[in-house]
Short mmCIF file of C-alpha atoms and ligand atoms in Angstrom, two decimals:
data_model
loop_
_atom_site.label_atom_id
_atom_site.label_comp_id
_atom_site.label_asym_id
_atom_site.label_seq_id
_atom_site.Cartn_x
_atom_site.Cartn_y
_atom_site.Cartn_z
CA MET A 1 15.22 63.09 19.52
CA ASP A 2 13.51 63.85 22.79
CA GLY A 3 13.00 60.34 24.17
CA GLY A 4 12.16 60.42 27.83
CA TYR A 5 15.03 62.74 28.66
CA LEU A 6 13.70 66.17 27.78
CA ALA A 7 11.83 67.02 31.00
CA GLU A 8 14.74 65.98 33.23
CA MET A 9 17.21 67.80 30.99
CA LEU A 10 15.20 71.03 31.16
CA ASP A 11 14.98 70.79 34.96
CA LEU A 12 18.73 70.18 35.22
CA ASP A 13 19.38 73.02 32.80
CA GLY A 14 17.48 75.35 35.14
CA GLU A 15 19.32 74.07 38.20
CA VAL A 16 22.85 73.96 36.80
CA LEU A 17 22.53 77.26 34.93
CA ALA A 18 20.67 79.14 37.65
CA ASP A 19 23.28 81.95 37.68
CA HIS A 20 22.98 82.33 33.94
CA LEU A 21 19.18 82.58 34.15
CA SER A 22 19.48 85.09 36.92
CA ALA A 23 21.79 87.22 34.74
CA VAL A 24 19.24 87.11 31.92
CA THR A 25 16.28 88.10 34.12
CA GLU A 26 18.39 90.88 35.69
CA TRP A 27 19.13 92.20 32.18
CA ILE A 28 15.39 92.17 31.38
CA ALA A 29 14.56 93.91 34.65
CA GLY A 30 17.05 96.63 33.69
CA HIS A 31 15.13 97.20 30.45
CA LEU A 32 11.82 97.36 32.32
CA GLY A 33 13.20 100.01 34.66
CA ASP A 34 10.67 100.98 37.32
CA ARG A 35 7.66 99.67 35.41
CA SER A 36 5.71 97.21 37.52
CA VAL A 37 5.41 93.70 36.18
CA HIS A 38 2.22 91.88 37.07
CA ARG A 39 1.46 89.61 34.15
CA ILE A 40 4.05 87.51 32.33
CA LEU A 41 3.58 85.05 29.47
CA ASP A 42 6.03 82.14 29.12
CA LEU A 43 5.77 80.79 25.56
CA GLY A 44 6.72 77.10 25.33
CA ALA A 45 7.30 77.00 29.07
CA GLY A 46 8.39 73.33 29.23
CA THR A 47 9.00 72.28 32.83
CA GLY A 48 9.09 75.89 34.03
CA THR A 49 12.76 76.82 34.08
CA GLY A 50 11.95 80.32 32.82
CA THR A 51 8.67 80.55 34.72
CA PHE A 52 10.42 80.04 38.08
CA ALA A 53 13.31 82.36 37.26
CA LEU A 54 10.81 85.08 36.32
CA LEU A 55 8.66 84.54 39.43
CA SER A 56 11.75 84.92 41.53
CA ARG A 57 12.90 88.12 39.75
CA PHE A 58 9.43 89.78 39.57
CA ASP A 59 7.91 89.08 42.95
CA GLN A 60 4.57 90.77 42.21
CA ALA A 61 4.00 88.81 39.02
CA GLN A 62 1.89 85.88 37.90
CA VAL A 63 3.11 83.78 34.99
CA THR A 64 0.85 82.24 32.35
CA ALA A 65 2.83 79.18 31.32
CA ALA A 66 1.79 78.14 27.80
CA ASP A 67 2.89 74.87 26.28
CA ALA A 68 1.46 72.34 23.82
CA SER A 69 2.49 69.41 26.00
CA ALA A 70 0.12 68.29 28.77
CA SER A 71 2.88 66.30 30.48
CA MET A 72 5.26 69.29 30.57
CA LEU A 73 2.54 71.45 32.10
CA GLU A 74 1.65 68.79 34.66
CA HIS A 75 5.31 68.60 35.67
CA LEU A 76 5.52 72.42 35.83
CA THR A 77 2.35 72.66 37.94
CA ASP A 78 3.60 70.02 40.41
CA ARG A 79 6.87 71.90 40.78
CA ALA A 80 5.00 75.18 41.32
CA PHE A 81 2.95 73.69 44.16
CA ASP A 82 6.04 72.01 45.66
CA ARG A 83 7.66 75.46 45.83
CA GLY A 84 4.56 77.15 47.25
CA LEU A 85 4.10 79.08 43.99
CA GLY A 86 0.93 77.38 42.73
CA ALA A 87 -1.20 80.51 43.06
CA ARG A 88 1.21 82.52 40.88
CA VAL A 89 1.26 80.13 37.92
CA ARG A 90 -1.47 79.68 35.32
CA PRO A 91 -0.75 76.68 33.13
CA ARG A 92 -2.37 76.83 29.66
CA GLN A 93 -2.20 73.93 27.24
CA VAL A 94 -2.10 75.54 23.84
CA ASP A 95 -0.56 74.64 20.50
CA LEU A 96 0.75 78.07 19.56
CA ASP A 97 0.98 77.10 15.89
CA ALA A 98 -2.73 76.40 15.68
CA GLN A 99 -4.47 78.11 18.58
CA ASP A 100 -4.65 81.67 19.88
CA LEU A 101 -2.17 82.96 22.41
CA PRO A 102 -3.57 83.19 25.95
CA ALA A 103 -5.37 86.52 26.37
CA GLY A 104 -3.25 89.47 27.54
CA PRO A 105 -2.36 92.12 28.27
CA PHE A 106 1.08 90.98 29.42
CA ASP A 107 3.78 93.25 30.78
CA LEU A 108 6.44 90.80 29.69
CA ALA A 109 6.54 87.80 27.36
CA TRP A 110 9.39 85.29 27.46
CA ALA A 111 10.29 82.52 25.01
CA SER A 112 13.36 80.45 25.83
CA ALA A 113 14.50 77.76 23.40
CA SER A 114 10.94 77.56 22.13
CA MET A 115 10.48 79.92 19.18
CA HIS A 116 12.47 77.63 16.88
CA HIS A 117 9.92 74.89 17.66
CA MET A 118 7.09 76.95 16.18
CA THR A 119 6.27 76.10 12.59
CA GLN A 120 4.63 79.51 12.25
CA PRO A 121 6.67 81.98 14.30
CA GLU A 122 5.15 84.86 12.27
CA LYS A 123 1.69 83.96 13.56
CA VAL A 124 2.94 83.85 17.14
CA LEU A 125 4.74 87.19 16.76
CA ALA A 126 1.67 88.84 15.21
CA GLU A 127 -0.52 87.72 18.13
CA LEU A 128 2.13 88.68 20.62
CA ARG A 129 2.18 92.26 19.35
CA THR A 130 -1.42 92.69 20.43
CA ALA A 131 -1.13 90.57 23.60
CA LEU A 132 1.56 92.83 25.06
CA ALA A 133 0.52 95.76 27.22
CA PRO A 134 1.61 99.25 26.12
CA GLU A 135 5.36 99.36 26.80
CA GLY A 136 5.34 95.58 27.27
CA LEU A 137 8.53 93.73 26.32
CA PHE A 138 9.29 90.46 24.60
CA ALA A 139 12.42 88.59 25.75
CA MET A 140 13.56 85.76 23.54
CA ILE A 141 16.43 83.35 24.11
CA GLU A 142 17.86 80.73 21.76
CA PHE A 143 20.95 78.52 21.90
CA GLU A 144 23.99 79.99 20.20
CA THR A 145 26.10 76.95 21.12
CA PHE A 146 24.59 73.79 22.56
CA PRO A 147 26.29 72.64 25.76
CA ARG A 148 29.65 70.91 25.55
CA PHE A 149 31.09 68.91 28.43
CA LEU A 150 34.11 66.92 27.23
CA PRO A 151 37.68 67.95 26.50
CA ASP A 152 38.69 67.47 22.89
CA ASP A 153 40.90 64.52 23.76
CA ILE A 154 39.29 62.30 26.38
CA GLY A 155 41.95 59.60 26.13
CA LEU A 156 39.46 57.23 24.52
CA GLY A 157 38.75 56.78 20.82
CA THR A 158 39.59 59.55 18.33
CA PRO A 159 39.78 63.14 19.68
CA GLY A 160 36.88 65.44 18.76
CA LEU A 161 34.06 63.06 19.72
CA GLU A 162 31.70 65.70 21.09
CA GLU A 163 32.19 68.03 18.10
CA ARG A 164 31.31 65.18 15.73
CA CYS A 165 28.23 64.28 17.80
CA ASN A 166 27.09 67.90 17.82
CA ALA A 167 27.67 68.32 14.09
CA VAL A 168 25.22 65.47 13.49
CA ALA A 169 22.76 66.80 16.08
CA ASP A 170 22.94 70.34 14.61
CA ARG A 171 22.13 69.00 11.16
CA MET A 172 19.20 66.95 12.48
CA ARG A 173 17.91 69.92 14.47
CA GLU A 174 17.99 72.07 11.37
CA GLU A 175 16.03 69.43 9.45
CA HIS A 176 13.36 69.24 12.16
CA HIS A 177 13.31 72.93 13.04
CA PRO A 178 14.20 75.00 9.97
CA THR A 179 14.18 78.28 11.93
CA VAL A 180 16.72 77.12 14.54
CA ASN A 181 19.54 79.17 13.02
CA SER A 182 17.35 82.08 11.96
CA ASP A 183 18.47 85.64 12.04
CA TRP A 184 15.91 86.37 14.74
CA SER A 185 16.76 90.02 14.85
CA THR A 186 15.61 90.42 11.25
CA ARG A 187 12.63 88.15 11.81
CA LEU A 188 11.52 90.24 14.78
CA SER A 189 11.95 93.47 12.82
CA GLU A 190 10.05 92.09 9.83
CA ASN A 191 7.20 91.14 12.12
CA GLY A 192 6.53 94.45 13.75
CA PHE A 193 9.02 94.47 16.63
CA VAL A 194 11.82 96.87 17.46
CA VAL A 195 14.86 95.06 18.87
CA ARG A 196 16.06 97.12 21.82
CA GLU A 197 19.09 95.01 22.61
CA GLU A 198 20.62 91.74 21.52
CA ARG A 199 23.42 90.01 23.35
CA THR A 200 25.14 86.71 24.02
CA PHE A 201 25.27 85.15 27.46
CA GLY A 202 28.24 82.82 27.74
CA ILE A 203 28.20 79.86 30.09
CA ASP A 204 31.45 78.43 31.41
CA LEU A 205 31.41 76.12 34.43
CA PRO A 206 34.93 74.79 34.97
CA ALA A 207 35.95 71.26 35.97
CA PRO A 208 35.39 69.55 38.27
CA LEU A 209 31.60 69.67 38.03
CA SER A 210 29.10 69.17 40.83
CA THR A 211 27.16 65.90 40.93
CA VAL A 212 24.08 67.58 39.51
CA ALA A 213 26.09 69.12 36.65
CA VAL A 214 27.58 65.69 35.83
CA ARG A 215 24.00 64.37 35.73
CA TYR A 216 23.18 67.21 33.28
CA ALA A 217 26.13 66.06 31.14
CA ARG A 218 24.88 62.46 31.26
CA ILE A 219 21.34 63.36 30.22
CA THR A 220 22.50 65.68 27.44
CA LEU A 221 24.97 63.14 26.03
CA SER A 222 22.34 60.37 26.35
CA ARG A 223 20.00 62.46 24.21
CA LEU A 224 22.78 62.90 21.67
CA ARG A 225 23.43 59.15 21.69
CA GLU A 226 19.74 58.41 21.19
CA GLY A 227 19.16 61.02 18.51
CA ALA A 228 22.39 61.09 16.57
CA GLY A 229 24.02 57.76 17.46
CA GLU A 230 23.10 55.90 14.29
CA GLU A 231 24.89 58.49 12.17
CA LEU A 232 28.16 58.23 14.12
CA SER A 233 30.98 55.86 13.30
CA ALA A 234 31.04 52.55 15.15
CA GLU A 235 34.12 53.75 17.04
CA ASP A 236 32.41 56.97 18.21
CA ARG A 237 29.29 55.04 19.24
CA ALA A 238 31.43 52.66 21.30
CA THR A 239 33.28 55.56 22.94
CA LEU A 240 30.02 57.30 23.80
CA ASP A 241 28.62 54.06 25.21
CA ALA A 242 31.70 53.67 27.41
CA LEU A 243 31.18 57.20 28.77
CA LEU A 244 27.48 56.57 29.30
CA SER A 245 27.84 53.13 30.92
CA GLU A 246 26.50 53.14 34.48
CA HIS A 247 29.35 51.25 36.12
CA GLY A 248 32.22 50.97 33.63
CA PRO A 249 35.68 52.41 34.36
CA ASP A 250 35.23 55.12 31.67
CA ARG A 251 31.82 56.37 32.86
CA LEU A 252 31.27 60.12 33.05
CA GLU A 253 31.02 60.08 36.83
CA ALA A 254 34.60 58.79 37.09
CA ARG A 255 36.01 61.79 35.20
CA ALA A 256 37.29 64.98 36.79
CA ASP A 257 37.74 66.82 33.47
CA LEU A 258 34.11 67.57 32.57
CA SER A 259 33.04 71.21 32.27
CA VAL A 260 29.99 73.04 30.88
CA ARG A 261 30.54 75.40 27.93
CA SER A 262 27.61 76.94 26.13
CA ALA A 263 26.24 80.24 24.87
CA ARG A 264 22.77 81.63 24.46
CA ARG A 265 21.64 84.56 22.38
CA ALA A 266 18.99 86.85 23.83
CA TRP A 267 16.85 89.61 22.33
CA ILE A 268 14.68 92.21 24.00
CA ALA A 269 12.05 93.65 21.71
CA SER A 270 8.88 95.69 21.84
CA PRO A 271 6.05 96.20 19.34
CA ALA A 272 6.99 98.87 16.78
C1 LIG B 1 13.25 73.07 24.34
S1 LIG B 1 11.78 73.23 25.23
C2 LIG B 1 12.07 74.74 26.14
C3 LIG B 1 11.30 74.80 27.42
C4 LIG B 1 11.56 76.00 28.29
N1 LIG B 1 11.19 77.24 27.64
C5 LIG B 1 12.99 76.07 28.78
O1 LIG B 1 13.73 76.99 28.42
O2 LIG B 1 13.39 75.18 29.55
C6 LIG B 1 10.57 73.73 24.03
C7 LIG B 1 9.15 73.71 24.54
O3 LIG B 1 8.28 74.27 23.54
C8 LIG B 1 7.08 73.52 23.52
N2 LIG B 1 6.45 73.69 22.21
C9 LIG B 1 6.92 73.24 21.02
N3 LIG B 1 6.05 73.56 20.02
C10 LIG B 1 5.02 74.22 20.60
C11 LIG B 1 3.81 74.79 20.11
N4 LIG B 1 3.50 74.74 18.81
N5 LIG B 1 2.98 75.38 20.99
C12 LIG B 1 3.30 75.43 22.32
N6 LIG B 1 4.41 74.90 22.84
C13 LIG B 1 5.27 74.30 22.00
C14 LIG B 1 7.51 72.09 23.82
O4 LIG B 1 6.43 71.31 24.30
C15 LIG B 1 8.62 72.32 24.85
O5 LIG B 1 8.12 72.27 26.16
#
């Protein structure tokens, strides 16, 4: 259900949730203490949301940004040069299910919203154990709750639209990515890692949203419409279309009641 929206959605995610990302990298830095961080691996880097947050937190570091998608890496590389960070980013096109991890040793590895995409996470974790430097850490983040933007009753159609959309999307995600709701703590432990800490980072941006956050809502709900729309009732589809219309009176941009509510689960682990 990625359509053409994924790259823009990932960029907006990084921009709108910059404070959240900063809180996560600060938490990781706390675990690293005074160890210096020179080499970082971003697994499934996408458009570089994590890569740039890590470069900003660890100012001596270079990030190897690994992703299977050439277009994601091209986008990430362009952004790195636009920000004057080209020399600190090493893009590597690699299908982590089939090919070896980029060579380490890495002081820190990061995987945000990417491990559930791997069809063989055990393989990736086994390679990661040897790619990490002594005392190296693995930080992993997955969605606990996918972003919600609408109030329950939007004054159009039947209340609960977004919950129904997300119920369909959650089911489809689980069909495509069977590990999406894994107990990652157990999975990490069973694959030779010690989980040092696990916690939830809540995200709550109140109404009214900034223009860029409303754009994030539009792109996210457009992806839901594209991916899950056919499984919704005709009434819900029509309501979603009214919200997503560019110029109609019910378009998202005309609403002052949108907010961003989400939660992400994060783990910090090291090889046993
Ligand atoms: C949801 S995106 C997350 C991107 C980024 N980590 C972020 O937080 O914005 C998942 C990324 O994992 C990548 N990916 C999926 N399967 C992969 C694989 N087998 N090997 C490498 N990358 C993969 C996709 O191309 C995509 O860029």
